């Protein structure tokens, strides 16, 4: 049964959807600014992922707020420029949100526990890891882990990107300026060059959405945070509240 989020429940809720390239008919649910942003993406697959993420966010938020998906106000102001390509927000509500997409999956996280970020990455087995390690790993991580498998590398990647999304910095802050625990250890931040005051206040969880993917979520909170992964929902299924009423 669908566990409907409640304001102040101290839980970060995560949902997934498969894109399948079949979301074009739902573009009407997006705002004009969102449709314009989707149109700037050159690849059809990227457009589908963007639309799927916004449709999933709007569907979930509409159920929470008691409205319809096309009436949900989604903000996305950028802190560095006037363009609407910043972190998604639900203005006028207590709900923090984050969207991520990769491959054929999109993720949406919602919570009132604190600023948060979610990240999912399709694990690329052919990626040249040695070239990317200096950009992603801190000096301490590189010294402790002279070799990475694609899975361990992307586990570290998603943890760090989730944290940077939670802070609102995104990739303007280098991943190498942060140290997280080893991929097989419970996720945590042990060093953060630009935000040392956050060490000990970032609550993290690793997620397992589907084979071949790595994913993580992070919440900035002074108290522990619970995580509820609601799994993959289909766009053609009834709304969450309708499922709960059965």
PDB file of C-alpha atoms in Angstrom:
ATOM      1  CA  UNK A   1       0.000   0.000   0.000  1.00  0.00           C
ATOM      2  CA  UNK A   2       1.170   3.513  -0.729  1.00  0.00           C
ATOM      3  CA  UNK A   3       2.584   5.177   2.381  1.00  0.00           C
ATOM      4  CA  UNK A   4       1.532   8.772   1.934  1.00  0.00           C
ATOM      5  CA  UNK A   5       4.148  11.269   3.134  1.00  0.00           C
ATOM      6  CA  UNK A   6       3.219  13.456   6.056  1.00  0.00           C
ATOM      7  CA  UNK A   7       4.631  16.866   6.831  1.00  0.00           C
ATOM      8  CA  UNK A   8       7.140  16.664   9.664  1.00  0.00           C
ATOM      9  CA  UNK A   9       7.402  12.865   9.628  1.00  0.00           C
ATOM     10  CA  UNK A  10      11.222  13.027   9.585  1.00  0.00           C
ATOM     11  CA  UNK A  11      11.313  10.832   6.484  1.00  0.00           C
ATOM     12  CA  UNK A  12      12.748  11.328   3.028  1.00  0.00           C
ATOM     13  CA  UNK A  13      10.522   9.657   0.431  1.00  0.00           C
ATOM     14  CA  UNK A  14      11.829   8.459  -2.927  1.00  0.00           C
ATOM     15  CA  UNK A  15       9.895   7.336  -5.995  1.00  0.00           C
ATOM     16  CA  UNK A  16      11.069   6.033  -9.353  1.00  0.00           C
ATOM     17  CA  UNK A  17       9.613   5.898 -12.840  1.00  0.00           C
ATOM     18  CA  UNK A  18      10.760   4.214 -16.022  1.00  0.00           C
ATOM     19  CA  UNK A  19      10.966   6.647 -18.904  1.00  0.00           C
ATOM     20  CA  UNK A  20      10.515   4.299 -21.888  1.00  0.00           C
ATOM     21  CA  UNK A  21      10.340   7.359 -24.185  1.00  0.00           C
ATOM     22  CA  UNK A  22       6.571   7.431 -23.741  1.00  0.00           C
ATOM     23  CA  UNK A  23       6.047  10.671 -21.840  1.00  0.00           C
ATOM     24  CA  UNK A  24       5.592  13.085 -24.751  1.00  0.00           C
ATOM     25  CA  UNK A  25       1.809  13.018 -24.445  1.00  0.00           C
ATOM     26  CA  UNK A  26       2.144  14.368 -20.892  1.00  0.00           C
ATOM     27  CA  UNK A  27       4.088  17.486 -21.792  1.00  0.00           C
ATOM     28  CA  UNK A  28       0.877  19.471 -21.344  1.00  0.00           C
ATOM     29  CA  UNK A  29       1.246  18.988 -17.572  1.00  0.00           C
ATOM     30  CA  UNK A  30       4.428  21.075 -17.604  1.00  0.00           C
ATOM     31  CA  UNK A  31       4.597  24.848 -17.370  1.00  0.00           C
ATOM     32  CA  UNK A  32       5.569  26.897 -20.393  1.00  0.00           C
ATOM     33  CA  UNK A  33       9.028  27.438 -18.895  1.00  0.00           C
ATOM     34  CA  UNK A  34       9.487  23.694 -18.361  1.00  0.00           C
ATOM     35  CA  UNK A  35       8.421  22.891 -21.919  1.00  0.00           C
ATOM     36  CA  UNK A  36      10.817  25.527 -23.203  1.00  0.00           C
ATOM     37  CA  UNK A  37      13.622  24.050 -21.132  1.00  0.00           C
ATOM     38  CA  UNK A  38      12.849  20.565 -22.453  1.00  0.00           C
ATOM     39  CA  UNK A  39      13.007  21.898 -26.009  1.00  0.00           C
ATOM     40  CA  UNK A  40      16.535  23.204 -25.442  1.00  0.00           C
ATOM     41  CA  UNK A  41      17.760  19.624 -24.923  1.00  0.00           C
ATOM     42  CA  UNK A  42      19.130  18.305 -28.192  1.00  0.00           C
ATOM     43  CA  UNK A  43      18.574  14.573 -27.685  1.00  0.00           C
ATOM     44  CA  UNK A  44      15.054  13.126 -27.609  1.00  0.00           C
ATOM     45  CA  UNK A  45      16.083  10.776 -24.784  1.00  0.00           C
ATOM     46  CA  UNK A  46      17.193  13.760 -22.682  1.00  0.00           C
ATOM     47  CA  UNK A  47      13.904  15.526 -23.363  1.00  0.00           C
ATOM     48  CA  UNK A  48      11.973  12.414 -22.314  1.00  0.00           C
ATOM     49  CA  UNK A  49      13.957  12.103 -19.088  1.00  0.00           C
ATOM     50  CA  UNK A  50      13.395  15.761 -18.230  1.00  0.00           C
ATOM     51  CA  UNK A  51       9.664  15.560 -18.951  1.00  0.00           C
ATOM     52  CA  UNK A  52       9.342  12.287 -17.018  1.00  0.00           C
ATOM     53  CA  UNK A  53      11.017  13.817 -13.967  1.00  0.00           C
ATOM     54  CA  UNK A  54       8.773  16.868 -13.969  1.00  0.00           C
ATOM     55  CA  UNK A  55       5.627  14.809 -14.583  1.00  0.00           C
ATOM     56  CA  UNK A  56       6.527  12.483 -11.704  1.00  0.00           C
ATOM     57  CA  UNK A  57       7.241  15.435  -9.394  1.00  0.00           C
ATOM     58  CA  UNK A  58       4.008  17.166 -10.369  1.00  0.00           C
ATOM     59  CA  UNK A  59       1.943  13.992  -9.941  1.00  0.00           C
ATOM     60  CA  UNK A  60       3.327  13.350  -6.457  1.00  0.00           C
ATOM     61  CA  UNK A  61       3.144  16.992  -5.369  1.00  0.00           C
ATOM     62  CA  UNK A  62      -0.435  17.303  -6.609  1.00  0.00           C
ATOM     63  CA  UNK A  63      -1.445  14.400  -4.388  1.00  0.00           C
ATOM     64  CA  UNK A  64       0.295  15.986  -1.396  1.00  0.00           C
ATOM     65  CA  UNK A  65      -1.131  19.442  -1.983  1.00  0.00           C
ATOM     66  CA  UNK A  66      -4.643  18.469  -3.024  1.00  0.00           C
ATOM     67  CA  UNK A  67      -4.532  19.894  -6.517  1.00  0.00           C
ATOM     68  CA  UNK A  68      -3.901  18.778 -10.088  1.00  0.00           C
ATOM     69  CA  UNK A  69      -0.495  18.187 -11.636  1.00  0.00           C
ATOM     70  CA  UNK A  70      -0.743  21.065 -14.099  1.00  0.00           C
ATOM     71  CA  UNK A  71      -1.523  23.504 -11.265  1.00  0.00           C
ATOM     72  CA  UNK A  72       1.490  22.632  -9.127  1.00  0.00           C
ATOM     73  CA  UNK A  73       3.955  25.526  -9.057  1.00  0.00           C
ATOM     74  CA  UNK A  74       7.500  24.288  -9.546  1.00  0.00           C
ATOM     75  CA  UNK A  75      10.325  26.788  -9.096  1.00  0.00           C
ATOM     76  CA  UNK A  76      13.783  26.317 -10.563  1.00  0.00           C
ATOM     77  CA  UNK A  77      15.601  29.616 -10.110  1.00  0.00           C
ATOM     78  CA  UNK A  78      19.337  29.527 -10.704  1.00  0.00           C
ATOM     79  CA  UNK A  79      21.474  31.299  -8.056  1.00  0.00           C
ATOM     80  CA  UNK A  80      23.947  32.411 -10.717  1.00  0.00           C
ATOM     81  CA  UNK A  81      21.765  33.610 -13.605  1.00  0.00           C
ATOM     82  CA  UNK A  82      18.165  34.440 -14.542  1.00  0.00           C
ATOM     83  CA  UNK A  83      17.626  31.158 -16.402  1.00  0.00           C
ATOM     84  CA  UNK A  84      15.155  28.677 -14.787  1.00  0.00           C
ATOM     85  CA  UNK A  85      17.518  25.720 -14.582  1.00  0.00           C
ATOM     86  CA  UNK A  86      18.197  25.539 -10.855  1.00  0.00           C
ATOM     87  CA  UNK A  87      17.189  23.009  -8.235  1.00  0.00           C
ATOM     88  CA  UNK A  88      13.431  22.292  -8.380  1.00  0.00           C
ATOM     89  CA  UNK A  89      11.389  23.711  -5.513  1.00  0.00           C
ATOM     90  CA  UNK A  90       7.737  23.777  -4.444  1.00  0.00           C
ATOM     91  CA  UNK A  91       7.331  27.461  -3.463  1.00  0.00           C
ATOM     92  CA  UNK A  92       4.953  28.233  -0.622  1.00  0.00           C
ATOM     93  CA  UNK A  93       5.116  24.689   0.766  1.00  0.00           C
ATOM     94  CA  UNK A  94       7.360  23.060   3.409  1.00  0.00           C
ATOM     95  CA  UNK A  95       8.384  20.319   0.984  1.00  0.00           C
ATOM     96  CA  UNK A  96      11.952  19.998  -0.218  1.00  0.00           C
ATOM     97  CA  UNK A  97      12.397  18.109  -3.470  1.00  0.00           C
ATOM     98  CA  UNK A  98      15.052  16.764  -5.786  1.00  0.00           C
ATOM     99  CA  UNK A  99      14.975  15.108  -9.216  1.00  0.00           C
ATOM    100  CA  UNK A 100      17.543  12.914 -10.930  1.00  0.00           C
ATOM    101  CA  UNK A 101      17.514  10.847 -14.100  1.00  0.00           C
ATOM    102  CA  UNK A 102      19.865   8.550 -15.949  1.00  0.00           C
ATOM    103  CA  UNK A 103      19.388   5.799 -18.483  1.00  0.00           C
ATOM    104  CA  UNK A 104      15.735   4.750 -18.361  1.00  0.00           C
ATOM    105  CA  UNK A 105      15.076   5.803 -14.769  1.00  0.00           C
ATOM    106  CA  UNK A 106      13.981   9.028 -13.099  1.00  0.00           C
ATOM    107  CA  UNK A 107      13.913   9.604  -9.348  1.00  0.00           C
ATOM    108  CA  UNK A 108      11.987  12.135  -7.299  1.00  0.00           C
ATOM    109  CA  UNK A 109      12.581  12.676  -3.588  1.00  0.00           C
ATOM    110  CA  UNK A 110      10.301  14.671  -1.269  1.00  0.00           C
ATOM    111  CA  UNK A 111      10.743  15.522   2.400  1.00  0.00           C
ATOM    112  CA  UNK A 112      10.251  18.163   5.058  1.00  0.00           C
ATOM    113  CA  UNK A 113      13.280  16.892   7.008  1.00  0.00           C
ATOM    114  CA  UNK A 114      15.708  19.379   5.449  1.00  0.00           C
ATOM    115  CA  UNK A 115      17.469  20.387   2.212  1.00  0.00           C
ATOM    116  CA  UNK A 116      18.146  17.289   0.175  1.00  0.00           C
ATOM    117  CA  UNK A 117      19.413  15.835  -3.037  1.00  0.00           C
ATOM    118  CA  UNK A 118      18.995  12.554  -4.887  1.00  0.00           C
ATOM    119  CA  UNK A 119      21.206  11.198  -7.650  1.00  0.00           C
ATOM    120  CA  UNK A 120      20.972   8.150  -9.894  1.00  0.00           C
ATOM    121  CA  UNK A 121      23.536   7.070 -12.469  1.00  0.00           C
ATOM    122  CA  UNK A 122      23.530   4.292 -15.031  1.00  0.00           C
ATOM    123  CA  UNK A 123      26.770   2.400 -14.372  1.00  0.00           C
ATOM    124  CA  UNK A 124      28.944   2.718 -17.464  1.00  0.00           C
ATOM    125  CA  UNK A 125      31.227  -0.321 -17.547  1.00  0.00           C
ATOM    126  CA  UNK A 126      33.295   1.201 -20.365  1.00  0.00           C
ATOM    127  CA  UNK A 127      34.014   4.499 -18.641  1.00  0.00           C
ATOM    128  CA  UNK A 128      37.686   5.516 -18.414  1.00  0.00           C
ATOM    129  CA  UNK A 129      37.801   5.590 -14.624  1.00  0.00           C
ATOM    130  CA  UNK A 130      41.466   6.516 -14.340  1.00  0.00           C
ATOM    131  CA  UNK A 131      40.791   9.765 -16.190  1.00  0.00           C
ATOM    132  CA  UNK A 132      37.876  10.693 -13.965  1.00  0.00           C
ATOM    133  CA  UNK A 133      39.262   9.678 -10.571  1.00  0.00           C
ATOM    134  CA  UNK A 134      41.099  13.013  -9.994  1.00  0.00           C
ATOM    135  CA  UNK A 135      37.864  14.914 -10.652  1.00  0.00           C
ATOM    136  CA  UNK A 136      35.736  12.792  -8.330  1.00  0.00           C
ATOM    137  CA  UNK A 137      37.954  11.398  -5.556  1.00  0.00           C
ATOM    138  CA  UNK A 138      39.548  13.468  -2.813  1.00  0.00           C
ATOM    139  CA  UNK A 139      43.284  12.921  -2.169  1.00  0.00           C
ATOM    140  CA  UNK A 140      42.440  10.751   0.845  1.00  0.00           C
ATOM    141  CA  UNK A 141      40.047   8.596  -1.168  1.00  0.00           C
ATOM    142  CA  UNK A 142      42.497   8.214  -4.045  1.00  0.00           C
ATOM    143  CA  UNK A 143      45.242   7.103  -1.641  1.00  0.00           C
ATOM    144  CA  UNK A 144      42.985   4.608   0.143  1.00  0.00           C
ATOM    145  CA  UNK A 145      41.525   3.230  -3.101  1.00  0.00           C
ATOM    146  CA  UNK A 146      44.188   2.886  -5.795  1.00  0.00           C
ATOM    147  CA  UNK A 147      41.721   0.958  -7.978  1.00  0.00           C
ATOM    148  CA  UNK A 148      37.967   1.217  -8.474  1.00  0.00           C
ATOM    149  CA  UNK A 149      35.401  -0.946 -10.171  1.00  0.00           C
ATOM    150  CA  UNK A 150      32.641   0.869 -12.089  1.00  0.00           C
ATOM    151  CA  UNK A 151      30.230   0.041  -9.274  1.00  0.00           C
ATOM    152  CA  UNK A 152      32.400   1.411  -6.468  1.00  0.00           C
ATOM    153  CA  UNK A 153      33.239   4.499  -8.507  1.00  0.00           C
ATOM    154  CA  UNK A 154      29.597   5.309  -9.275  1.00  0.00           C
ATOM    155  CA  UNK A 155      28.614   4.637  -5.667  1.00  0.00           C
ATOM    156  CA  UNK A 156      31.015   7.378  -4.607  1.00  0.00           C
ATOM    157  CA  UNK A 157      29.857   9.609  -7.478  1.00  0.00           C
ATOM    158  CA  UNK A 158      26.161   9.386  -6.555  1.00  0.00           C
ATOM    159  CA  UNK A 159      26.838   9.985  -2.865  1.00  0.00           C
ATOM    160  CA  UNK A 160      28.760  13.146  -3.622  1.00  0.00           C
ATOM    161  CA  UNK A 161      26.350  14.494  -6.216  1.00  0.00           C
ATOM    162  CA  UNK A 162      23.429  13.907  -3.845  1.00  0.00           C
ATOM    163  CA  UNK A 163      25.241  15.964  -1.187  1.00  0.00           C
ATOM    164  CA  UNK A 164      26.042  18.775  -3.624  1.00  0.00           C
ATOM    165  CA  UNK A 165      22.411  18.867  -4.740  1.00  0.00           C
ATOM    166  CA  UNK A 166      21.335  19.085  -1.096  1.00  0.00           C
ATOM    167  CA  UNK A 167      23.595  22.094  -0.512  1.00  0.00           C
ATOM    168  CA  UNK A 168      22.323  23.738  -3.696  1.00  0.00           C
ATOM    169  CA  UNK A 169      25.870  24.032  -5.025  1.00  0.00           C
ATOM    170  CA  UNK A 170      25.537  21.356  -7.679  1.00  0.00           C
ATOM    171  CA  UNK A 171      28.661  20.713  -9.686  1.00  0.00           C
ATOM    172  CA  UNK A 172      29.900  24.271  -9.133  1.00  0.00           C
ATOM    173  CA  UNK A 173      31.769  22.697  -6.201  1.00  0.00           C
ATOM    174  CA  UNK A 174      34.262  19.968  -7.183  1.00  0.00           C
ATOM    175  CA  UNK A 175      33.533  16.459  -5.968  1.00  0.00           C
ATOM    176  CA  UNK A 176      37.212  16.095  -5.098  1.00  0.00           C
ATOM    177  CA  UNK A 177      36.690  18.652  -2.314  1.00  0.00           C
ATOM    178  CA  UNK A 178      34.718  16.122  -0.303  1.00  0.00           C
ATOM    179  CA  UNK A 179      35.503  12.738   1.260  1.00  0.00           C
ATOM    180  CA  UNK A 180      32.817  10.118   1.803  1.00  0.00           C
ATOM    181  CA  UNK A 181      33.087   6.722   3.434  1.00  0.00           C
ATOM    182  CA  UNK A 182      34.217   3.672   1.475  1.00  0.00           C
ATOM    183  CA  UNK A 183      31.653   2.309  -0.999  1.00  0.00           C
ATOM    184  CA  UNK A 184      31.012  -0.815   1.108  1.00  0.00           C
ATOM    185  CA  UNK A 185      30.570   1.193   4.334  1.00  0.00           C
ATOM    186  CA  UNK A 186      27.462   3.060   5.515  1.00  0.00           C
ATOM    187  CA  UNK A 187      27.376   6.375   3.630  1.00  0.00           C
ATOM    188  CA  UNK A 188      28.641   9.470   5.388  1.00  0.00           C
ATOM    189  CA  UNK A 189      30.662  12.625   4.708  1.00  0.00           C
ATOM    190  CA  UNK A 190      33.936  12.763   6.645  1.00  0.00           C
ATOM    191  CA  UNK A 191      35.509  15.866   5.076  1.00  0.00           C
ATOM    192  CA  UNK A 192      33.995  18.799   3.176  1.00  0.00           C
ATOM    193  CA  UNK A 193      36.479  21.475   2.201  1.00  0.00           C
ATOM    194  CA  UNK A 194      33.972  24.232   1.393  1.00  0.00           C
ATOM    195  CA  UNK A 195      31.371  23.380   4.049  1.00  0.00           C
ATOM    196  CA  UNK A 196      33.128  21.895   7.101  1.00  0.00           C
ATOM    197  CA  UNK A 197      30.191  22.837   9.321  1.00  0.00           C
ATOM    198  CA  UNK A 198      28.058  20.229   7.520  1.00  0.00           C
ATOM    199  CA  UNK A 199      30.200  17.254   8.515  1.00  0.00           C
ATOM    200  CA  UNK A 200      28.072  15.290  10.974  1.00  0.00           C
ATOM    201  CA  UNK A 201      24.848  16.911   9.713  1.00  0.00           C
ATOM    202  CA  UNK A 202      24.456  15.142   6.360  1.00  0.00           C
ATOM    203  CA  UNK A 203      22.203  12.097   6.558  1.00  0.00           C
ATOM    204  CA  UNK A 204      22.686   9.729   3.635  1.00  0.00           C
ATOM    205  CA  UNK A 205      21.334   6.492   2.213  1.00  0.00           C
ATOM    206  CA  UNK A 206      22.358   4.330  -0.722  1.00  0.00           C
ATOM    207  CA  UNK A 207      19.536   3.193  -2.995  1.00  0.00           C
ATOM    208  CA  UNK A 208      19.140   0.162  -5.269  1.00  0.00           C
ATOM    209  CA  UNK A 209      16.580   1.136  -7.916  1.00  0.00           C
ATOM    210  CA  UNK A 210      17.436  -1.492 -10.555  1.00  0.00           C
ATOM    211  CA  UNK A 211      20.340  -3.675 -11.716  1.00  0.00           C
ATOM    212  CA  UNK A 212      23.048  -1.652 -13.407  1.00  0.00           C
ATOM    213  CA  UNK A 213      22.325   1.595 -11.549  1.00  0.00           C
ATOM    214  CA  UNK A 214      23.863   3.350  -8.547  1.00  0.00           C
ATOM    215  CA  UNK A 215      21.874   5.872  -6.529  1.00  0.00           C
ATOM    216  CA  UNK A 216      22.095   7.823  -3.288  1.00  0.00           C
ATOM    217  CA  UNK A 217      20.132  10.431  -1.369  1.00  0.00           C
ATOM    218  CA  UNK A 218      21.328  13.015   1.150  1.00  0.00           C
ATOM    219  CA  UNK A 219      19.473  15.255   3.612  1.00  0.00           C
ATOM    220  CA  UNK A 220      20.984  18.077   5.653  1.00  0.00           C
ATOM    221  CA  UNK A 221      19.531  17.667   9.130  1.00  0.00           C
ATOM    222  CA  UNK A 222      20.659  17.996  12.741  1.00  0.00           C
ATOM    223  CA  UNK A 223      18.634  14.898  13.650  1.00  0.00           C
ATOM    224  CA  UNK A 224      18.406  11.403  12.144  1.00  0.00           C
ATOM    225  CA  UNK A 225      16.331  10.975   8.976  1.00  0.00           C
ATOM    226  CA  UNK A 226      14.382   7.896   7.913  1.00  0.00           C
ATOM    227  CA  UNK A 227      14.192   6.875   4.265  1.00  0.00           C
ATOM    228  CA  UNK A 228      11.248   5.333   2.436  1.00  0.00           C
ATOM    229  CA  UNK A 229      11.890   4.008  -1.069  1.00  0.00           C
ATOM    230  CA  UNK A 230       8.498   3.540  -2.727  1.00  0.00           C
ATOM    231  CA  UNK A 231       9.928   1.833  -5.808  1.00  0.00           C
ATOM    232  CA  UNK A 232       8.957   2.288  -9.439  1.00  0.00           C
ATOM    233  CA  UNK A 233       5.508   3.612 -10.249  1.00  0.00           C
ATOM    234  CA  UNK A 234       3.929   3.602 -13.696  1.00  0.00           C
ATOM    235  CA  UNK A 235       2.611   6.801 -15.228  1.00  0.00           C
ATOM    236  CA  UNK A 236      -0.515   4.976 -16.335  1.00  0.00           C
ATOM    237  CA  UNK A 237      -1.356   3.760 -12.830  1.00  0.00           C
ATOM    238  CA  UNK A 238      -3.909   5.616 -10.670  1.00  0.00           C
ATOM    239  CA  UNK A 239      -2.598   8.490  -8.578  1.00  0.00           C
ATOM    240  CA  UNK A 240      -1.008   7.528  -5.230  1.00  0.00           C
ATOM    241  CA  UNK A 241      -4.064   8.644  -3.252  1.00  0.00           C
ATOM    242  CA  UNK A 242      -6.289   6.457  -5.395  1.00  0.00           C
ATOM    243  CA  UNK A 243      -4.041   3.482  -4.702  1.00  0.00           C
ATOM    244  CA  UNK A 244      -4.166   4.190  -0.953  1.00  0.00           C
ATOM    245  CA  UNK A 245      -7.971   4.292  -1.030  1.00  0.00           C
ATOM    246  CA  UNK A 246      -8.244   0.714  -2.307  1.00  0.00           C
TER     247      UNK A 246
END
